[in-house]
Amino acid sequence: MATMTIAKALNEALRKALETDPKVLLMGEDIGKLGGVFRITDGLQKDFGEGRVIDTPLAESGIVGTAIGLALRGYRPVVEIQFDGFVFPAYDQIVTQLAKMHARALGKIKLPVVIRIPYAGGIGAVEHHSESPEALFAHIAGLKVVSPATPQDAYWMLQQAIDCDDPVIFFEPKRRYWDKGEVAVDAIPHPLHAARTVREGTDLTLVAYGPMVKVCLEAAAAAAEEGRSLEVVDLRSLSPVDFDTLQASVERTGRLVVVHEAPVFVGMGAEIAARITERCFYLLQAPVLRVGGFHAPYPPARLEEEYLPGLDRVLDAVDRALAY
Amino acid sequence: MSVKSTAAKPRTPRAGAGTRGGVKRRGSGGEPELVQLLTPEGERVQHSDYSIDLSPDELRGLYRDMVLTRRFDAEATSLQRQGELGLWASLLGQEAAQIGSGRATRPDDYVFPTYREHGVAWCRGVDPANLLGMFRGVNHGGWDPNENNFHLYTIVIGSQTLHATGYAMGCAKDGTDSAVIAYFGDGASSQGDVAEAFTFAAVYNAPVVFFCQNNQWAISEPTEKQSRVPIYRRSEGYGFPGVRVDGNDVLAVLAVTKAALEHARSGQGPMLVEAFTYRMGAHTTSDDPTRYRLDEEREQWEVKDPIIRLKTYLEREGFADASWLTEIEAESEALGKRVREAVRTMPDPDTMAIFENVYADGHALVDEERAQFAEYLAGFEGGH
Ligand SMILES: Cc1ncc(C[n+]2csc(CCOP(=O)(O)OP(=O)(O)O)c2C)c(N)n1
């Protein structure tokens, strides 16, 4: 068991993948000598060469489009998009090509492409560096979408994503990159698309993923001091969503609050609320509530602390749910 | 400011020709020749296609612009170090490219910058303090683009080249002779948007100048990772002229940009200018260039410093004496002080600004969320 940051765990996972499978390639802007702007690929070009850790021209559509071609030729490209807001030049390639090619080829070809995107806010950046576009990808059939919240998951989920024969959009919670945790490199990994109950409770279920898992755990700890028992489920996978684990939790608690940074309107929370309402209609003791971003552009850095769902907003929703 | 250019009537590009927009390539197959009017040693030279005739006052003006811009930039860098700004993208070393091109524009021309064009903003009359809002994190823009015909900074690489092209198409439709200039980096030249901007500009003969500041690096990636040919030659394939100018020579940049703008405004369509320059500092204050480039490279460029070069020339010609230079120093100190104070007293936005200006016409969902959030905050403040 080693202790490492999420950033280091991702770096180790990439190293392992490069070592294990000669077809694995890394592609992206500044991922070579610089090691990426977040240093996730630090040292990898030095050890695996420029042929496997490829600094690309500054063109996201080009990066994803050529990754598709490499995958068609039998490679397993792992693409780094520098920041969430810069995936959009590649969105066309991802949505119209990457997501649909397997189906169009009647299943005869596979597109094992991983697109790593540091996402969400909390680091005081300028615009386009703090967005949570996950719903835009989860909405697209043919893509799998995941987001780890811990070093352990970062380590295993990235390797599982690379092993996966489908395109995976891998959202990395950038403000958690420097959070430390235990990583069992020999453990049998949790299935990539399974949610995980990370704290048990009886009064209400908080479900989150990526950067908000930590906030929900803190909220549960704070609520415990007031005598409330909150369960926290880390969704881990956003497409597919492990509704069984979530349903089982809601069956225990009777109440659900969904928390994410992305705008609430037409977001992941809406989908989760609708499905859980269908599955648990008769036992829900309160409507499923959502806590998340507003229908507004991600604000300038000096406002992000107020924009981002924090402990208070989560607990406020908990109060409202428990008041029903 | 009078700039006489013999290149006001540009030639029609010919495929495979040895010259493009006044640039001659060396027979040796080495680096292309730069348009240069002032050598690194500060000596005035002539160029067969581009000439310039400036009064001592105008020359002093360019020097003042560059010194003040550098001072402003240095102030912003130190404000970032002191925690007053979240980030800063320094233009150190690129003063001539920006002042030369910025001073080539007319008030009715329109400028589409990327995020490093502080010197161009200065030429357009944008208050330097306004440039700092987005880097401090109090707004995403901070000025009215139409006040100075200087568009907002654009962070997504290359996007603005298309906006510039569309704007130029509009100018042409309106029958004005205003021209548009779009700034972008060598790295940005790889973006699909830039290729599409070239296509549209060429097809619609839009009066737009594409001004690429090739500062040699796109964060850690050298220009060679973006292109196999010098960037100015990209225009060839689209059918419009391209020219490489010494980006550290303010006179050459002014002459070439002026000619390119005249080319555009006279109905001859787009032109690409590559200002060959160097980013002396880090990409931004978050970057660590020691990971990817050598100090020697910077040292080689230091001797080409655009400000020293002009100063040498001014002194040699007797256009600038010690007392005038001291005045400029004092003025730049005052600018630094003013900017520092402006930043330190810049108010944080009101929380409810989150919901401001999301739509021009209003939107029910925004209204609902604004009201809910206000209520939430009120309950919280009231001892929730
Ligand atoms: C579409 C997009 N991809 C990536 C980035 C991140 N990024 C910001 S600046 C930069 C390098 C730009 O280099 P260049 O175009 O040469 O301009 P310079 O900063 O050197 O002036 C990168 C990769 C971005 N802003 N937009």
XYZ file of C-alpha atoms and ligand atoms in Angstrom:
734
model
C 0.000 0.000 0.000
C 1.451 3.326 -1.058
C 0.268 6.835 -0.276
C 0.084 9.141 -3.268
C -1.779 12.048 -4.773
C -4.387 11.607 -7.478
C -1.913 13.198 -9.902
C 0.736 10.647 -9.022
C -1.744 7.783 -9.153
C -2.724 8.801 -12.684
C 0.921 9.069 -13.646
C 1.577 5.581 -12.256
C -1.455 4.216 -14.076
C -0.230 5.639 -17.386
C 3.237 4.234 -16.752
C 1.773 0.824 -16.038
C -0.347 0.936 -19.185
C 2.624 1.970 -21.328
C 4.702 -0.849 -19.831
C 2.036 -3.496 -20.208
C 0.786 -2.822 -23.706
C 3.052 -1.609 -26.508
C -0.030 -0.390 -28.374
C -0.799 2.223 -25.743
C 0.132 5.744 -26.862
C -0.232 9.057 -25.087
C -1.076 12.164 -27.106
C -1.629 15.767 -26.148
C -0.325 19.299 -25.879
C 2.745 19.774 -23.694
C 2.654 16.211 -22.357
C 6.297 15.536 -23.263
C 9.123 17.479 -21.668
C 6.751 19.567 -19.631
C 4.876 16.514 -18.398
C 1.564 18.233 -19.065
C 0.443 21.428 -17.401
C -0.603 19.351 -14.377
C 2.438 17.043 -14.675
C 0.257 13.964 -15.036
C 2.582 12.629 -17.741
C 5.728 13.699 -15.917
C 8.760 11.637 -16.901
C 6.863 9.381 -19.279
C 8.315 10.754 -22.505
C 11.782 10.432 -21.036
C 11.183 6.766 -20.286
C 9.031 5.713 -23.230
C 10.205 8.032 -25.971
C 8.603 10.564 -28.275
C 7.017 7.820 -30.317
C 4.778 6.758 -27.453
C 4.339 9.973 -25.533
C 3.514 12.364 -28.310
C 3.520 16.151 -28.078
C 0.896 17.144 -30.590
C 0.292 20.320 -32.545
C -2.074 22.693 -30.831
C -5.248 21.313 -32.385
C -7.806 19.370 -30.400
C -9.875 18.234 -33.349
C -6.643 17.001 -34.845
C -5.647 15.189 -31.669
C -8.897 13.277 -31.344
C -9.313 12.741 -35.074
C -5.852 11.223 -35.434
C -6.359 9.195 -32.258
C -9.383 7.660 -33.974
C -7.205 6.762 -36.951
C -4.545 5.261 -34.703
C -7.198 3.225 -32.910
C -8.469 1.973 -36.269
C -4.922 0.799 -36.884
C -4.818 -1.144 -33.608
C -3.348 1.387 -31.201
C -4.855 2.431 -27.886
C -4.444 6.195 -27.728
C -4.836 7.998 -24.443
C -5.447 11.622 -25.230
C -4.948 14.529 -22.864
C -7.102 17.612 -23.323
C -5.350 20.409 -21.466
C -8.450 21.872 -19.813
C -12.179 21.169 -19.903
C -13.048 24.237 -21.973
C -10.665 23.180 -24.734
C -12.365 19.910 -25.547
C -14.906 21.700 -27.688
C -12.784 22.075 -30.811
C -12.651 18.231 -30.600
C -16.313 17.824 -29.743
C -17.281 17.242 -33.338
C -14.789 14.380 -33.716
C -15.863 12.900 -30.398
C -19.585 13.088 -31.009
C -19.975 12.521 -34.714
C -17.118 10.063 -35.194
C -15.648 8.488 -32.084
C -18.981 7.727 -30.453
C -20.715 6.288 -33.482
C -18.152 4.411 -35.520
C -18.524 1.091 -33.725
C -22.240 1.046 -34.423
C -21.842 2.187 -38.005
C -19.364 -0.629 -38.627
C -21.898 -3.128 -37.262
C -19.545 -3.793 -34.381
C -16.686 -4.834 -36.639
C -14.305 -2.162 -35.425
C -13.390 -1.007 -31.952
C -12.399 2.438 -30.787
C -10.367 2.032 -27.602
C -9.636 5.720 -27.173
C -9.426 7.359 -23.761
C -9.862 11.112 -23.543
C -8.550 12.497 -20.283
C -9.999 15.866 -19.306
C -9.022 17.792 -16.170
C -12.365 19.306 -15.257
C -14.379 21.405 -12.838
C -13.381 24.395 -10.781
C -11.871 25.476 -7.530
C -8.368 26.409 -8.661
C -8.879 30.117 -9.290
C -8.300 29.886 -13.025
C -9.408 32.158 -15.854
C -12.436 31.268 -17.970
C -12.719 27.947 -19.840
C -10.491 26.302 -17.221
C -13.139 25.305 -14.676
C -16.053 23.771 -16.494
C -18.026 20.618 -15.916
C -19.221 19.472 -19.333
C -19.811 15.826 -18.331
C -23.520 15.798 -19.149
C -22.725 16.788 -22.714
C -20.728 13.594 -23.074
C -22.924 11.294 -21.013
C -25.766 12.311 -23.312
C -23.964 10.820 -26.295
C -24.556 7.132 -26.949
C -21.371 5.263 -27.719
C -19.242 7.051 -25.147
C -18.501 5.842 -21.662
C -17.897 8.528 -19.084
C -16.177 8.114 -15.734
C -14.672 10.292 -13.023
C -12.517 9.109 -10.122
C -12.560 10.850 -6.766
C -9.656 9.188 -4.959
C -6.070 8.181 -5.742
C -7.098 4.544 -5.528
C -9.785 4.991 -8.140
C -7.585 7.230 -10.254
C -4.998 4.476 -10.386
C -7.317 1.662 -11.294
C -10.009 3.418 -13.261
C -7.524 4.894 -15.715
C -6.037 1.481 -16.414
C -9.504 -0.008 -16.774
C -10.474 2.780 -19.133
C -7.406 2.088 -21.273
C -8.268 -1.631 -21.274
C -11.827 -0.867 -22.320
C -12.617 -1.423 -26.000
C -15.016 1.521 -26.097
C -14.200 5.217 -26.094
C -14.004 6.500 -22.533
C -14.183 10.129 -21.506
C -12.120 10.245 -18.351
C -12.862 13.316 -16.257
C -10.179 14.158 -13.716
C -11.242 16.435 -10.846
C -8.422 18.935 -11.148
C -8.773 20.546 -7.756
C -8.303 17.122 -6.173
C -5.090 16.339 -8.073
C -3.032 17.074 -4.995
C -5.222 15.170 -2.517
C -3.430 12.181 -1.042
C -4.696 8.721 -0.315
C -3.778 5.077 -0.099
C -3.336 3.150 -3.307
C -3.301 -0.633 -3.268
C -1.546 -1.398 -6.531
C -2.139 -5.141 -6.175
C -5.773 -5.057 -5.099
C -8.488 -6.405 -7.329
C -10.042 -3.278 -8.771
C -13.622 -2.268 -8.237
C -15.496 -2.643 -11.539
C -15.129 0.494 -13.680
C -18.833 1.187 -13.925
C -19.875 0.288 -10.401
C -20.750 2.984 -7.906
C -19.403 2.700 -4.393
C -20.976 3.487 -1.058
C -18.232 5.431 0.651
C -20.046 6.187 3.888
C -22.969 4.364 5.338
C -25.977 6.104 6.804
C -29.674 5.721 7.379
C -31.406 9.094 6.998
C -30.564 10.232 3.501
C -28.310 9.378 0.560
C -25.945 11.931 -0.906
C -24.737 10.965 -4.350
C -21.800 12.687 -6.003
C -18.820 12.016 -8.226
C -15.404 13.529 -8.853
C -14.691 16.734 -6.966
C -17.947 16.729 -4.993
C -17.421 13.385 -3.258
C -15.128 15.021 -0.752
C -17.603 17.819 -0.122
C -20.361 15.261 0.507
C -18.191 13.289 2.921
C -17.507 16.499 4.813
C -21.194 17.314 4.811
C -22.008 13.846 6.158
C -19.424 14.276 8.894
C -20.881 17.672 9.818
C -24.419 16.277 9.782
C -23.344 13.425 12.041
C -22.499 15.975 14.712
C -26.119 17.063 14.563
C -27.227 13.486 14.938
C -28.019 12.857 11.295
C -26.878 9.778 9.521
C -26.080 10.407 5.861
C -24.985 7.818 3.387
C -22.599 8.902 0.640
C -22.432 7.162 -2.717
C -19.618 7.902 -5.136
C -21.085 7.340 -8.563
C -17.661 6.890 -10.271
C -19.248 6.182 -13.645
C -21.562 8.678 -15.352
C -22.283 6.528 -18.367
C -23.399 3.970 -17.620
C -24.743 4.937 -14.205
C -24.895 2.187 -11.611
C -28.525 2.740 -10.665
C -28.692 -0.575 -8.775
C -26.225 0.529 -6.136
C -27.951 3.871 -5.905
C -31.388 2.318 -5.644
C -30.204 -0.020 -2.902
C -28.943 2.978 -0.970
C -32.157 4.946 -1.412
C -34.117 1.899 -0.332
C -32.210 2.078 2.934
C -32.526 5.828 3.450
C -35.663 6.923 1.613
C -34.157 10.226 0.584
C -31.721 11.341 -2.105
C -29.770 14.513 -2.764
C -27.632 14.654 -5.910
C -24.613 16.938 -5.823
C -22.489 18.060 -8.732
C -20.633 21.178 -9.833
C -22.138 21.220 -13.299
C -25.217 23.338 -13.909
C -28.313 21.625 -12.565
C -30.470 22.331 -15.608
C -30.460 19.292 -17.916
C -27.564 17.859 -15.936
C -26.613 14.450 -14.485
C -28.751 15.223 -11.449
C -31.878 15.480 -13.568
C -31.303 12.028 -14.988
C -30.560 10.508 -11.619
C -33.587 12.149 -10.032
C -35.881 10.880 -12.765
C -34.609 7.303 -12.719
C -34.550 6.991 -8.960
C -38.029 8.458 -8.775
C -39.191 5.759 -11.187
C -37.448 3.001 -9.305
C -38.245 4.142 -5.785
C -41.486 6.094 -6.194
C -43.356 4.488 -3.330
C -40.624 4.570 -0.779
C -39.190 8.022 -1.376
C -40.013 10.249 1.557
C -39.011 13.441 -0.215
C -38.497 14.497 -3.804
C -34.988 13.939 -5.061
C -33.203 17.264 -4.665
C -30.308 18.576 -6.675
C -27.429 20.806 -5.673
C -25.208 22.163 -8.414
C -24.213 24.972 -10.670
C -26.464 27.706 -11.977
C -27.718 28.407 -15.466
C -24.931 30.907 -15.918
C -21.399 30.847 -17.266
C -18.846 29.636 -14.758
C -18.043 32.859 -12.925
C -14.710 34.653 -12.612
C -12.380 33.212 -9.984
C -13.312 35.680 -7.257
C -16.851 34.338 -7.251
C -16.216 30.648 -7.587
C -16.262 29.930 -3.863
C -19.812 31.220 -3.786
C -20.771 29.531 -7.016
C -19.460 26.072 -6.172
C -21.645 23.857 -4.035
C -20.003 23.751 -0.629
C -20.865 22.226 2.705
C -23.569 24.766 3.454
C -25.462 24.334 0.233
C -25.339 20.560 0.551
C -26.544 20.697 4.145
C -29.262 23.143 3.203
C -30.595 20.631 0.692
C -30.314 17.879 3.304
C -32.399 19.989 5.684
C -35.009 20.549 3.015
C -35.188 16.858 2.140
C -35.469 15.833 5.767
C -38.196 18.416 6.375
C -40.657 16.624 4.078
C 1.974 59.087 -38.126
C 3.066 58.797 -41.710
C 4.234 55.530 -43.053
C 5.047 55.346 -46.683
C 5.068 51.939 -48.069
C 5.989 50.891 -51.528
C 4.109 47.689 -50.877
C 0.731 49.400 -50.881
C -0.036 47.616 -54.113
C 0.809 44.042 -53.319
C 1.495 41.594 -56.028
C -0.756 38.740 -56.936
C 0.602 35.609 -55.352
C 2.113 33.125 -57.723
C 2.521 29.521 -56.766
C 6.114 28.536 -56.217
C 7.424 32.045 -56.643
C 10.517 33.054 -54.787
C 8.924 36.071 -53.175
C 5.770 36.434 -51.186
C 4.481 39.740 -50.021
C 7.911 41.185 -50.276
C 9.815 38.408 -48.594
C 12.772 36.906 -50.336
C 13.921 33.518 -49.309
C 17.570 32.834 -49.023
C 18.989 30.691 -51.761
C 20.803 28.604 -49.183
C 17.550 27.027 -48.077
C 18.050 28.317 -44.546
C 15.765 30.578 -42.564
C 13.766 33.002 -44.671
C 14.856 36.575 -44.728
C 13.039 38.896 -42.374
C 11.840 42.297 -43.329
C 14.065 44.504 -41.236
C 14.457 48.270 -41.081
C 16.448 48.539 -37.877
C 19.220 46.062 -37.149
C 19.767 44.597 -33.684
C 22.641 47.085 -33.429
C 20.193 49.904 -33.938
C 21.232 50.780 -37.458
C 18.697 51.962 -39.974
C 18.577 49.826 -43.114
C 16.406 49.911 -46.194
C 14.178 47.228 -47.598
C 13.202 47.123 -51.237
C 9.525 46.456 -50.563
C 8.826 48.210 -47.311
C 9.896 51.662 -46.345
C 9.023 54.014 -43.603
C 9.556 57.656 -42.916
C 8.929 58.787 -39.378
C 9.547 62.093 -37.683
C 11.676 62.190 -34.534
C 8.485 62.724 -32.560
C 6.904 59.651 -34.021
C 10.009 57.606 -33.329
C 10.055 58.814 -29.762
C 6.390 57.922 -29.515
C 7.100 54.324 -30.460
C 9.865 54.155 -27.894
C 7.599 55.568 -25.215
C 4.875 53.057 -26.106
C 7.272 50.154 -25.771
C 8.795 51.330 -22.509
C 5.413 51.957 -20.909
C 4.061 48.660 -22.146
C 7.028 46.809 -20.722
C 6.635 48.633 -17.439
C 2.962 47.765 -17.296
C 3.763 44.144 -18.039
C 6.442 44.014 -15.360
C 4.028 45.521 -12.868
C 1.406 42.916 -13.682
C 3.960 40.137 -13.283
C 4.923 41.378 -9.851
C 1.290 41.887 -8.883
C 0.754 38.237 -9.727
C 3.703 37.264 -7.538
C 2.190 39.276 -4.708
C -1.059 37.379 -5.044
C -3.013 40.288 -6.489
C -3.551 38.511 -9.807
C -4.357 34.852 -10.266
C -2.385 34.629 -13.476
C -0.459 36.789 -15.895
C 0.547 36.245 -19.510
C 3.588 38.425 -20.031
C 4.445 40.017 -23.372
C 8.074 40.642 -22.431
C 10.114 40.703 -25.635
C 7.105 41.136 -27.898
C 6.754 44.910 -27.464
C 7.862 45.799 -30.982
C 5.550 43.262 -32.589
C 2.620 44.696 -30.658
C 3.376 48.397 -30.732
C 4.443 48.330 -34.376
C 1.289 46.542 -35.456
C -1.008 48.351 -33.033
C 0.223 51.746 -34.225
C -0.365 50.664 -37.807
C -4.111 50.450 -37.229
C -6.574 53.270 -37.801
C -9.188 54.161 -35.200
C -11.948 52.686 -37.354
C -10.083 49.414 -37.863
C -11.042 46.561 -35.573
C -8.649 44.449 -33.529
C -9.248 40.867 -32.430
C -6.606 39.946 -29.853
C -5.760 36.688 -28.126
C -4.810 37.035 -24.432
C -1.325 38.553 -24.548
C -1.910 41.703 -26.610
C -1.385 44.225 -23.835
C 0.733 46.453 -26.074
C -1.879 46.463 -28.822
C -4.521 47.329 -26.227
C -2.321 50.229 -25.170
C -2.177 51.506 -28.745
C -5.962 51.239 -28.984
C -6.438 53.349 -25.882
C -7.755 50.645 -23.570
C -6.969 51.564 -19.979
C -4.240 49.094 -18.913
C -5.960 48.549 -15.579
C -8.951 47.155 -17.450
C -6.781 44.390 -18.851
C -6.162 43.048 -15.371
C -9.723 42.253 -14.350
C -9.828 38.846 -15.939
C -6.383 37.954 -14.613
C -7.464 39.006 -11.147
C -10.608 36.956 -11.513
C -13.185 39.693 -11.128
C -14.581 39.440 -14.655
C -14.204 37.629 -17.958
C -13.529 40.707 -20.032
C -13.562 44.099 -18.497
C -13.995 46.555 -21.314
C -16.497 47.524 -23.967
C -14.998 46.220 -27.202
C -16.724 48.883 -29.285
C -15.254 51.761 -27.339
C -11.828 51.316 -28.882
C -12.587 48.746 -31.572
C -10.543 46.327 -29.511
C -12.308 43.050 -28.946
C -12.166 41.073 -25.704
C -9.252 38.766 -25.029
C -9.896 35.268 -26.330
C -8.540 32.314 -24.422
C -9.675 29.459 -26.629
C -6.829 29.309 -29.095
C -7.554 30.568 -32.591
C -11.305 31.206 -32.206
C -10.968 34.928 -32.743
C -9.449 34.574 -36.214
C -12.859 33.491 -37.469
C -14.610 36.344 -35.684
C -12.165 38.759 -37.237
C -12.820 37.317 -40.666
C -16.566 37.593 -40.248
C -16.227 41.123 -38.971
C -14.086 41.965 -41.979
C -16.672 40.427 -44.291
C -19.163 42.773 -42.658
C -16.912 45.778 -43.201
C -16.651 44.910 -46.881
C -20.413 44.458 -47.170
C -20.906 47.857 -45.570
C -18.652 49.430 -48.159
C -16.268 51.000 -45.655
C -12.536 50.847 -46.043
C -11.975 49.783 -42.443
C -9.729 46.792 -42.032
C -9.512 44.129 -39.351
C -6.487 42.592 -37.689
C -6.506 39.249 -35.915
C -3.725 38.284 -33.527
C -2.735 34.709 -32.816
C 0.293 32.658 -31.859
C 2.478 30.204 -33.681
C 0.824 27.384 -31.756
C -2.609 28.662 -32.669
C -1.696 28.394 -36.332
C -2.325 24.646 -35.987
C -5.941 25.058 -34.983
C -8.665 24.163 -37.412
C -10.343 27.493 -36.725
C -7.321 29.337 -38.079
C -7.315 27.234 -41.237
C -11.017 27.911 -41.648
C -10.468 31.613 -41.093
C -7.862 31.587 -43.868
C -10.304 29.812 -46.143
C -13.172 32.204 -45.504
C -10.986 35.263 -45.725
C -9.585 34.098 -49.045
C -12.893 33.024 -50.544
C -14.691 36.208 -49.569
C -11.688 38.459 -50.088
C -12.191 39.764 -46.563
C -10.204 42.831 -45.509
C -8.415 41.089 -42.654
C -4.780 40.917 -41.653
C -3.765 37.762 -39.852
C -1.005 38.793 -37.488
C 0.873 35.828 -36.083
C 3.285 36.586 -33.294
C 5.690 33.725 -33.615
C 7.328 33.880 -30.209
C 8.862 30.466 -30.902
C 6.931 28.576 -28.247
C 3.426 27.341 -27.548
C 3.845 26.680 -23.862
C 6.468 23.896 -24.066
C 6.210 23.151 -27.745
C 8.534 24.822 -30.224
C 7.194 26.127 -33.531
C 8.600 23.059 -35.311
C 5.933 21.022 -33.537
C 3.299 23.056 -35.327
C 4.525 23.434 -38.858
C 7.013 22.142 -41.370
C 7.220 25.399 -43.279
C 7.688 28.904 -41.905
C 4.296 30.132 -40.775
C 4.100 33.088 -43.159
C 4.118 30.647 -46.047
C 0.893 29.029 -44.896
C -1.028 31.716 -46.748
C 0.307 30.527 -50.102
C -1.987 27.556 -50.211
C -4.968 29.777 -49.575
C -4.034 32.248 -52.259
C -3.082 35.342 -50.335
C 0.293 36.862 -49.545
C 2.315 36.199 -46.435
C 5.335 38.015 -45.110
C 7.776 37.468 -42.279
C 8.926 40.540 -40.444
C 11.507 40.968 -37.720
C 9.143 41.109 -34.773
C 11.727 42.846 -32.615
C 12.049 45.718 -35.048
C 9.246 48.139 -34.360
C 9.836 50.090 -37.566
C 9.647 47.053 -39.792
C 6.550 45.754 -38.012
C 4.888 49.138 -38.406
C 5.743 49.359 -42.113
C 4.720 45.808 -42.917
C 1.482 45.888 -40.937
C 0.544 49.235 -42.393
C 1.098 47.828 -45.871
C -0.905 44.726 -45.041
C -3.788 46.804 -43.717
C -3.686 48.952 -46.826
C -3.718 45.829 -48.926
C -6.827 44.702 -47.065
C -8.635 48.019 -47.071
C -7.992 48.594 -50.751
C -10.052 45.550 -51.650
C -7.231 43.110 -52.221
C -8.223 40.711 -49.493
C -6.395 39.131 -46.610
C -2.720 39.053 -45.836
C -0.692 37.078 -43.325
C 2.041 38.756 -41.321
C 4.360 36.621 -39.231
C 6.216 38.668 -36.667
C 9.287 36.663 -35.790
C 9.939 37.358 -32.130
C 10.559 35.691 -28.799
C 8.730 35.156 -25.554
C 11.363 36.214 -23.023
C 9.520 34.983 -19.978
C 7.372 32.020 -19.085
C 4.205 31.275 -21.072
C 2.237 32.504 -18.078
C 3.080 32.884 -14.435
C 1.951 29.249 -13.962
C 4.511 27.940 -16.419
C 8.023 26.666 -15.755
C 10.134 27.128 -18.908
C 13.221 25.564 -17.303
C 11.599 22.213 -17.991
C 11.724 22.626 -21.728
C 14.104 25.340 -22.884
C 17.660 26.434 -22.346
C 18.838 29.710 -20.886
C 21.207 30.151 -23.822
C 18.263 30.542 -26.145
C 16.944 33.454 -24.157
C 20.396 34.976 -24.035
C 20.612 34.852 -27.835
C 17.385 36.799 -28.055
C 18.289 39.297 -25.379
C 20.705 40.988 -27.754
C 17.789 41.571 -30.117
C 15.794 43.443 -27.490
C 13.325 45.687 -29.306
C 13.543 48.548 -26.851
C 17.310 48.760 -26.625
C 17.486 48.600 -30.394
C 15.309 51.655 -30.874
C 16.987 53.478 -28.021
C 20.386 53.002 -29.615
C 19.028 54.424 -32.828
C 17.349 57.380 -31.149
C 20.519 58.256 -29.264
C 22.738 57.849 -32.265
C 20.565 60.193 -34.296
C 20.344 62.643 -31.447
C 16.569 62.207 -31.195
C 16.578 61.346 -27.517
C 18.699 62.901 -24.838
C 19.217 61.880 -21.246
C 16.611 64.214 -19.851
C 13.918 62.956 -22.212
C 14.778 59.360 -21.350
C 14.532 60.218 -17.668
C 11.108 61.702 -18.289
C 9.950 58.466 -19.873
C 11.351 56.548 -16.924
C 9.389 58.736 -14.561
C 6.273 58.325 -16.640
C 6.604 54.576 -16.597
C 7.095 54.563 -12.836
C 3.903 56.576 -12.515
C 2.078 54.133 -14.765
C 3.279 51.227 -12.646
C 2.069 52.953 -9.520
C -1.286 53.781 -11.031
C -1.829 50.227 -12.187
C -0.795 48.831 -8.806
C -3.271 51.038 -7.024
C -6.007 50.306 -9.499
C -5.594 46.570 -8.981
C -5.407 46.727 -5.226
C -8.570 48.756 -5.034
C -10.426 46.785 -7.684
C -13.591 45.622 -5.984
C -14.636 41.987 -5.980
C -17.808 41.448 -7.948
C -21.083 41.201 -6.121
C -22.165 37.589 -5.676
C -25.308 38.196 -7.664
C -23.144 39.149 -10.655
C -23.154 35.401 -11.350
C -26.631 35.891 -12.794
C -25.948 39.131 -14.634
C -25.839 39.347 -18.405
C -26.433 35.676 -19.027
C -28.963 36.731 -21.655
C -29.641 40.054 -23.307
C -33.404 39.502 -23.147
C -33.697 37.843 -19.788
C -34.550 34.225 -19.043
C -37.055 32.736 -16.642
C -34.740 30.025 -15.348
C -32.002 32.512 -14.532
C -34.551 34.684 -12.727
C -35.762 31.715 -10.725
C -32.275 30.591 -9.760
C -31.257 34.145 -8.887
C -34.231 34.501 -6.569
C -33.622 31.122 -4.959
C -29.979 31.854 -4.390
C -30.710 35.292 -2.970
C -33.158 33.726 -0.563
C -30.657 31.085 0.402
C -27.968 33.705 1.078
C -30.377 35.893 3.029
C -31.322 33.001 5.283
C -27.671 32.232 5.783
C -26.735 35.798 6.695
C -29.664 36.009 9.070
C -28.064 33.474 11.413
C -29.169 30.364 9.583
C -8.272 25.373 -27.817
C -7.231 25.558 -26.767
N -6.388 24.547 -26.491
C -5.465 24.676 -25.521
C -5.348 25.836 -24.830
C -4.317 25.975 -23.729
N -3.261 26.901 -24.137
C -3.307 28.192 -23.777
S -2.090 29.067 -24.462
C -1.449 27.730 -25.241
C -0.245 27.897 -26.117
C -0.469 28.908 -27.180
O 0.672 29.109 -27.933
P 0.727 30.165 -29.102
O -0.481 30.050 -29.948
O 2.029 29.996 -29.767
O 0.630 31.575 -28.385
P 1.557 32.200 -27.235
O 0.889 31.900 -25.925
O 2.910 31.614 -27.340
O 1.541 33.673 -27.459
C -2.206 26.597 -24.942
C -1.906 25.242 -25.423
C -6.239 26.878 -25.157
N -6.194 28.052 -24.514
N -7.155 26.719 -26.119
